[in-house]
Amino acid sequence: MRYHFTRVRMGKINKTENHKRWRECGERGTLLHRWWECELVQPLWKTVWRFLKEQKGDSARCLTMLGHFGFECLPHQLVNRSIQQGFSFNILCVGETGIGKSTLIDTLFNTNLKDKKSSHFYSNVGLKIQTYELQENNVQLKLTVVRTVGYGDQINKEASYQPIVDYVDAQFEAYLQEELKIKRSFTDYHDSRIHVCLYFISPTGHSLKSLDLLTMKNIDSKVNIVPLIAKADTISKYDLQKFKCKIMTELVSNGIQIYQFPTDDEPTAQANSSMNGQLPFAVVGSMDEVKVGKRMVRGRQYPWGVLQVENENHCDFIKLRDMLLCINMEDLKEQTHIQHYERYRCCKLKKMGFTDVGPDNKPLSFQEIYEAKRQKFYDQCQREEEELKQKFMQRVKEKETTFKESEKELQKKFDHLKRVQQEETMKLEEERRQLEEEIIDFYKMKAVSETLQTQVCTNIKKEKDRKK
């Protein structure tokens, strides 16, 4: 959610104690009190408060409220519109298979999201994306949970973080493409950018694994990382505190930036500052109800006793839920947009050649940059066209020379074959003539032979007749 402000002359209201009932609100209070008490309006009020503090040095003219204007209903309008539109929240759960990601999400939202158990035999790391529609007191929440599948199960874990980075960048790219459209539809667009990454750390009690450090180092500039020690009931309280200190020391020494709860807002500054000192949270998830005394609580039953999930003396689940959902959900979404997405957008536009200032350090408008890029592209096309023309003419000349040489060779071969054919034809004609002469001689000899044979036969008959 973004807000736009127009700078105008400011007026200071002296009578802030005029108790007006806020429409459809049963309590009495001042205008400022009503604005601040509404949780859904707090992000807007915080932004307004920061803006007013920046304008502290400007001269303000004091005005006296003479009547009811009606702008005290602005929070009510904003709340109604927000409730009608609904809210969205996207969580990325990164951790090894079987570490309790699905159970913790079920416990956070106190519902069974019906997620199937994952196998340990995936050849590559993948992501499982599921979207749910949740409702609490007429407030609708579109929850998207992205879980890693097969994370940490491979022998070669070198590129295990790459699918996570690719997915986060893909969501940034989809939002950027929607922004760059001529006809944008953000009212119907489902913002799939990751608002928080819950990184589940194995409860080894020693130190972070190389895979943990490598993954968090590659995604800390893209998402808000909240580290969690999973299955914290497997470590004693003393070892857990040492493990927490060890983890934070390693994160600082490796330059990994995790999400820090904001401390610039007075109502939540103290609580957030206290929670920043307790990171990473040691959590335990469970949807099983166990009887403790006369009441049923969510927890885990062990031979030595019951671990209560919602007991702050047993684990940090309540702290995580309060910090994540009750207090800082809007800040997580705001940080995703103004910090991580803006960083991606800035790098992307710079790669495309866009900049805010020209060579002379003067600001440039988008149109000027576009015209400069267009002219540069046109000049480049002209140069490439000329180069292609020259290359084409050169190739044509080379081909013409080649064709002429081939034509000469073919002509030579043709002349040679023609001469050979003529010689062969003459030889064949001579042979035919000789053959014809031989045939004539043969027929002459045959006629003579037949004549002689006839005479011989006649003589033989005459001889036989005389003898008789």
mmCIF file of N, CA and C in Angstrom, residues 105-176:
data_model
loop_
_atom_site.group_PDB
_atom_site.id
_atom_site.type_symbol
_atom_site.label_atom_id
_atom_site.label_comp_id
_atom_site.label_asym_id
_atom_site.label_seq_id
_atom_site.Cartn_x
_atom_site.Cartn_y
_atom_site.Cartn_z
ATOM 1 N N ILE A 105 3.788 -23.373 10.432
ATOM 2 C CA ILE A 105 2.823 -22.529 9.726
ATOM 3 C C ILE A 105 1.408 -22.857 10.207
ATOM 4 N N ASP A 106 1.104 -24.137 10.370
ATOM 5 C CA ASP A 106 -0.205 -24.510 10.903
ATOM 6 C C ASP A 106 -0.425 -23.919 12.287
ATOM 7 N N THR A 107 0.615 -23.948 13.115
ATOM 8 C CA THR A 107 0.503 -23.426 14.476
ATOM 9 C C THR A 107 0.364 -21.912 14.472
ATOM 10 N N LEU A 108 1.061 -21.234 13.574
ATOM 11 C CA LEU A 108 0.993 -19.773 13.503
ATOM 12 C C LEU A 108 -0.426 -19.306 13.217
ATOM 13 N N PHE A 109 -1.082 -19.952 12.265
ATOM 14 C CA PHE A 109 -2.415 -19.521 11.846
ATOM 15 C C PHE A 109 -3.524 -20.379 12.458
ATOM 16 N N ASN A 110 -3.139 -21.271 13.366
ATOM 17 C CA ASN A 110 -4.093 -22.085 14.117
ATOM 18 C C ASN A 110 -5.088 -22.773 13.195
ATOM 19 N N THR A 111 -4.572 -23.361 12.143
ATOM 20 C CA THR A 111 -5.418 -24.081 11.199
ATOM 21 C C THR A 111 -4.613 -25.180 10.540
ATOM 22 N N ASN A 112 -5.303 -26.180 10.034
ATOM 23 C CA ASN A 112 -4.638 -27.286 9.358
ATOM 24 C C ASN A 112 -4.638 -27.008 7.859
ATOM 25 N N LEU A 113 -3.486 -26.685 7.316
ATOM 26 C CA LEU A 113 -3.381 -26.341 5.903
ATOM 27 C C LEU A 113 -3.244 -27.560 5.012
ATOM 28 N N LYS A 114 -3.285 -28.750 5.579
ATOM 29 C CA LYS A 114 -3.326 -30.012 4.826
ATOM 30 C C LYS A 114 -2.181 -30.124 3.833
ATOM 31 N N ASP A 115 -0.984 -30.063 4.343
ATOM 32 C CA ASP A 115 0.190 -30.211 3.487
ATOM 33 C C ASP A 115 0.747 -31.623 3.631
ATOM 34 N N LYS A 116 1.044 -32.254 2.490
ATOM 35 C CA LYS A 116 1.580 -33.608 2.516
ATOM 36 C C LYS A 116 3.039 -33.601 2.947
ATOM 37 N N LYS A 117 3.457 -34.716 3.567
ATOM 38 C CA LYS A 117 4.840 -34.834 3.996
ATOM 39 C C LYS A 117 5.760 -34.984 2.789
ATOM 40 N N SER A 118 6.942 -34.375 2.881
ATOM 41 C CA SER A 118 7.898 -34.410 1.776
ATOM 42 C C SER A 118 8.848 -35.586 1.939
ATOM 43 N N SER A 119 9.402 -36.006 0.814
ATOM 44 C CA SER A 119 10.354 -37.110 0.808
ATOM 45 C C SER A 119 11.782 -36.577 0.913
ATOM 46 N N HIS A 120 12.692 -37.458 1.345
ATOM 47 C CA HIS A 120 14.108 -37.113 1.438
ATOM 48 C C HIS A 120 14.881 -37.499 0.175
ATOM 49 N N PHE A 121 14.195 -37.938 -0.856
ATOM 50 C CA PHE A 121 14.890 -38.526 -2.002
ATOM 51 C C PHE A 121 14.732 -37.690 -3.272
ATOM 52 N N TYR A 122 14.639 -36.385 -3.122
ATOM 53 C CA TYR A 122 14.615 -35.508 -4.296
ATOM 54 C C TYR A 122 16.047 -35.291 -4.792
ATOM 55 N N SER A 123 16.202 -35.349 -6.107
ATOM 56 C CA SER A 123 17.536 -35.160 -6.682
ATOM 57 C C SER A 123 17.946 -33.702 -6.701
ATOM 58 N N ASN A 124 16.959 -32.796 -6.733
ATOM 59 C CA ASN A 124 17.246 -31.362 -6.761
ATOM 60 C C ASN A 124 16.343 -30.645 -5.769
ATOM 61 N N VAL A 125 16.748 -29.429 -5.419
ATOM 62 C CA VAL A 125 15.943 -28.600 -4.529
ATOM 63 C C VAL A 125 14.799 -27.988 -5.337
ATOM 64 N N GLY A 126 13.598 -28.054 -4.784
ATOM 65 C CA GLY A 126 12.437 -27.465 -5.438
ATOM 66 C C GLY A 126 11.652 -26.610 -4.466
ATOM 67 N N LEU A 127 10.600 -25.975 -4.982
ATOM 68 C CA LEU A 127 9.737 -25.128 -4.166
ATOM 69 C C LEU A 127 8.291 -25.586 -4.325
ATOM 70 N N LYS A 128 7.588 -25.622 -3.216
ATOM 71 C CA LYS A 128 6.176 -25.997 -3.208
ATOM 72 C C LYS A 128 5.370 -24.767 -2.814
ATOM 73 N N ILE A 129 4.497 -24.320 -3.706
ATOM 74 C CA ILE A 129 3.761 -23.065 -3.525
ATOM 75 C C ILE A 129 2.286 -23.389 -3.309
ATOM 76 N N GLN A 130 1.737 -22.864 -2.231
ATOM 77 C CA GLN A 130 0.323 -23.065 -1.929
ATOM 78 C C GLN A 130 -0.271 -21.756 -1.427
ATOM 79 N N THR A 131 -1.479 -21.459 -1.880
ATOM 80 C CA THR A 131 -2.181 -20.229 -1.503
ATOM 81 C C THR A 131 -3.463 -20.592 -0.758
ATOM 82 N N TYR A 132 -3.731 -19.881 0.324
ATOM 83 C CA TYR A 132 -4.894 -20.159 1.158
ATOM 84 C C TYR A 132 -5.671 -18.866 1.384
ATOM 85 N N GLU A 133 -6.971 -19.000 1.546
ATOM 86 C CA GLU A 133 -7.849 -17.877 1.893
ATOM 87 C C GLU A 133 -8.252 -18.032 3.360
ATOM 88 N N LEU A 134 -7.792 -17.112 4.210
ATOM 89 C CA LEU A 134 -8.091 -17.151 5.634
ATOM 90 C C LEU A 134 -8.962 -15.968 6.015
ATOM 91 N N GLN A 135 -9.732 -16.113 7.082
ATOM 92 C CA GLN A 135 -10.601 -15.043 7.541
ATOM 93 C C GLN A 135 -10.624 -15.024 9.065
ATOM 94 N N GLU A 136 -10.515 -13.816 9.611
ATOM 95 C CA GLU A 136 -10.565 -13.622 11.060
ATOM 96 C C GLU A 136 -11.321 -12.337 11.351
ATOM 97 N N ASN A 137 -12.495 -12.462 11.956
ATOM 98 C CA ASN A 137 -13.329 -11.306 12.296
ATOM 99 C C ASN A 137 -13.562 -10.399 11.087
ATOM 100 N N ASN A 138 -14.053 -10.986 10.005
ATOM 101 C CA ASN A 138 -14.388 -10.270 8.770
ATOM 102 C C ASN A 138 -13.171 -9.679 8.049
ATOM 103 N N VAL A 139 -11.985 -10.003 8.502
ATOM 104 C CA VAL A 139 -10.762 -9.574 7.818
ATOM 105 C C VAL A 139 -10.228 -10.762 7.029
ATOM 106 N N GLN A 140 -10.167 -10.594 5.708
ATOM 107 C CA GLN A 140 -9.722 -11.670 4.832
ATOM 108 C C GLN A 140 -8.230 -11.528 4.537
ATOM 109 N N LEU A 141 -7.548 -12.656 4.572
ATOM 110 C CA LEU A 141 -6.111 -12.676 4.307
ATOM 111 C C LEU A 141 -5.819 -13.746 3.255
ATOM 112 N N LYS A 142 -5.148 -13.325 2.197
ATOM 113 C CA LYS A 142 -4.713 -14.272 1.166
ATOM 114 C C LYS A 142 -3.265 -14.652 1.476
ATOM 115 N N LEU A 143 -3.104 -15.835 2.012
ATOM 116 C CA LEU A 143 -1.797 -16.294 2.486
ATOM 117 C C LEU A 143 -1.170 -17.219 1.446
ATOM 118 N N THR A 144 0.048 -16.891 1.058
ATOM 119 C CA THR A 144 0.820 -17.737 0.145
ATOM 120 C C THR A 144 2.037 -18.260 0.893
ATOM 121 N N VAL A 145 2.158 -19.569 0.960
ATOM 122 C CA VAL A 145 3.264 -20.219 1.667
ATOM 123 C C VAL A 145 4.125 -20.949 0.631
ATOM 124 N N VAL A 146 5.399 -20.611 0.600
ATOM 125 C CA VAL A 146 6.352 -21.247 -0.312
ATOM 126 C C VAL A 146 7.338 -22.038 0.536
ATOM 127 N N ARG A 147 7.360 -23.352 0.349
ATOM 128 C CA ARG A 147 8.229 -24.217 1.146
ATOM 129 C C ARG A 147 9.295 -24.837 0.255
ATOM 130 N N THR A 148 10.479 -25.011 0.806
ATOM 131 C CA THR A 148 11.530 -25.712 0.075
ATOM 132 C C THR A 148 11.301 -27.218 0.166
ATOM 133 N N VAL A 149 11.596 -27.914 -0.930
ATOM 134 C CA VAL A 149 11.450 -29.364 -0.994
ATOM 135 C C VAL A 149 12.798 -29.961 -1.363
ATOM 136 N N GLY A 150 13.266 -30.908 -0.572
ATOM 137 C CA GLY A 150 14.552 -31.541 -0.851
ATOM 138 C C GLY A 150 15.751 -30.698 -0.470
ATOM 139 N N TYR A 151 15.537 -29.664 0.329
ATOM 140 C CA TYR A 151 16.636 -28.771 0.721
ATOM 141 C C TYR A 151 17.553 -29.473 1.717
ATOM 142 N N GLY A 152 18.834 -29.558 1.376
ATOM 143 C CA GLY A 152 19.820 -30.170 2.264
ATOM 144 C C GLY A 152 19.893 -31.675 2.173
ATOM 145 N N ASP A 153 19.167 -32.294 1.213
ATOM 146 C CA ASP A 153 19.166 -33.753 1.101
ATOM 147 C C ASP A 153 20.181 -34.272 0.096
ATOM 148 N N GLN A 154 20.772 -33.392 -0.704
ATOM 149 C CA GLN A 154 21.718 -33.832 -1.731
ATOM 150 C C GLN A 154 23.136 -33.910 -1.178
ATOM 151 N N ILE A 155 23.946 -34.730 -1.815
ATOM 152 C CA ILE A 155 25.356 -34.810 -1.424
ATOM 153 C C ILE A 155 26.081 -33.522 -1.818
ATOM 154 N N ASN A 156 25.837 -33.079 -3.042
ATOM 155 C CA ASN A 156 26.415 -31.826 -3.519
ATOM 156 C C ASN A 156 25.411 -30.705 -3.279
ATOM 157 N N LYS A 157 25.662 -29.884 -2.281
ATOM 158 C CA LYS A 157 24.735 -28.822 -1.897
ATOM 159 C C LYS A 157 25.183 -27.455 -2.409
ATOM 160 N N GLU A 158 26.059 -27.424 -3.387
ATOM 161 C CA GLU A 158 26.672 -26.165 -3.819
ATOM 162 C C GLU A 158 25.641 -25.180 -4.343
ATOM 163 N N ALA A 159 24.695 -25.637 -5.153
ATOM 164 C CA ALA A 159 23.720 -24.739 -5.781
ATOM 165 C C ALA A 159 22.329 -24.923 -5.191
ATOM 166 N N SER A 160 22.238 -25.311 -3.932
ATOM 167 C CA SER A 160 20.924 -25.552 -3.327
ATOM 168 C C SER A 160 20.115 -24.260 -3.181
ATOM 169 N N TYR A 161 20.795 -23.135 -3.083
ATOM 170 C CA TYR A 161 20.105 -21.862 -2.894
ATOM 171 C C TYR A 161 19.576 -21.270 -4.202
ATOM 172 N N GLN A 162 20.051 -21.764 -5.345
ATOM 173 C CA GLN A 162 19.722 -21.132 -6.624
ATOM 174 C C GLN A 162 18.229 -21.142 -6.939
ATOM 175 N N PRO A 163 17.487 -22.246 -6.726
ATOM 176 C CA PRO A 163 16.036 -22.187 -6.986
ATOM 177 C C PRO A 163 15.324 -21.132 -6.155
ATOM 178 N N ILE A 164 15.798 -20.891 -4.935
ATOM 179 C CA ILE A 164 15.177 -19.874 -4.083
ATOM 180 C C ILE A 164 15.421 -18.490 -4.660
ATOM 181 N N VAL A 165 16.668 -18.209 -5.043
ATOM 182 C CA VAL A 165 17.008 -16.909 -5.629
ATOM 183 C C VAL A 165 16.230 -16.685 -6.923
ATOM 184 N N ASP A 166 16.151 -17.717 -7.754
ATOM 185 C CA ASP A 166 15.440 -17.592 -9.033
ATOM 186 C C ASP A 166 13.959 -17.293 -8.809
ATOM 187 N N TYR A 167 13.357 -17.941 -7.820
ATOM 188 C CA TYR A 167 11.932 -17.712 -7.567
ATOM 189 C C TYR A 167 11.691 -16.288 -7.072
ATOM 190 N N VAL A 168 12.508 -15.818 -6.138
ATOM 191 C CA VAL A 168 12.326 -14.455 -5.606
ATOM 192 C C VAL A 168 12.503 -13.429 -6.716
ATOM 193 N N ASP A 169 13.533 -13.606 -7.546
ATOM 194 C CA ASP A 169 13.752 -12.681 -8.668
ATOM 195 C C ASP A 169 12.601 -12.741 -9.665
ATOM 196 N N ALA A 170 12.046 -13.925 -9.873
ATOM 197 C CA ALA A 170 10.931 -14.061 -10.822
ATOM 198 C C ALA A 170 9.705 -13.283 -10.342
ATOM 199 N N GLN A 171 9.457 -13.263 -9.033
ATOM 200 C CA GLN A 171 8.320 -12.494 -8.514
ATOM 201 C C GLN A 171 8.569 -10.999 -8.644
ATOM 202 N N PHE A 172 9.810 -10.562 -8.406
ATOM 203 C CA PHE A 172 10.148 -9.156 -8.624
ATOM 204 C C PHE A 172 9.972 -8.776 -10.090
ATOM 205 N N GLU A 173 10.408 -9.649 -10.973
ATOM 206 C CA GLU A 173 10.309 -9.375 -12.410
ATOM 207 C C GLU A 173 8.844 -9.303 -12.848
ATOM 208 N N ALA A 174 8.002 -10.178 -12.312
ATOM 209 C CA ALA A 174 6.575 -10.152 -12.661
ATOM 210 C C ALA A 174 5.933 -8.842 -12.214
ATOM 211 N N TYR A 175 6.294 -8.372 -11.022
ATOM 212 C CA TYR A 175 5.737 -7.104 -10.527
ATOM 213 C C TYR A 175 6.256 -5.933 -11.355
ATOM 214 N N LEU A 176 7.528 -5.976 -11.740
ATOM 215 C CA LEU A 176 8.108 -4.911 -12.561
ATOM 216 C C LEU A 176 7.430 -4.857 -13.923
#
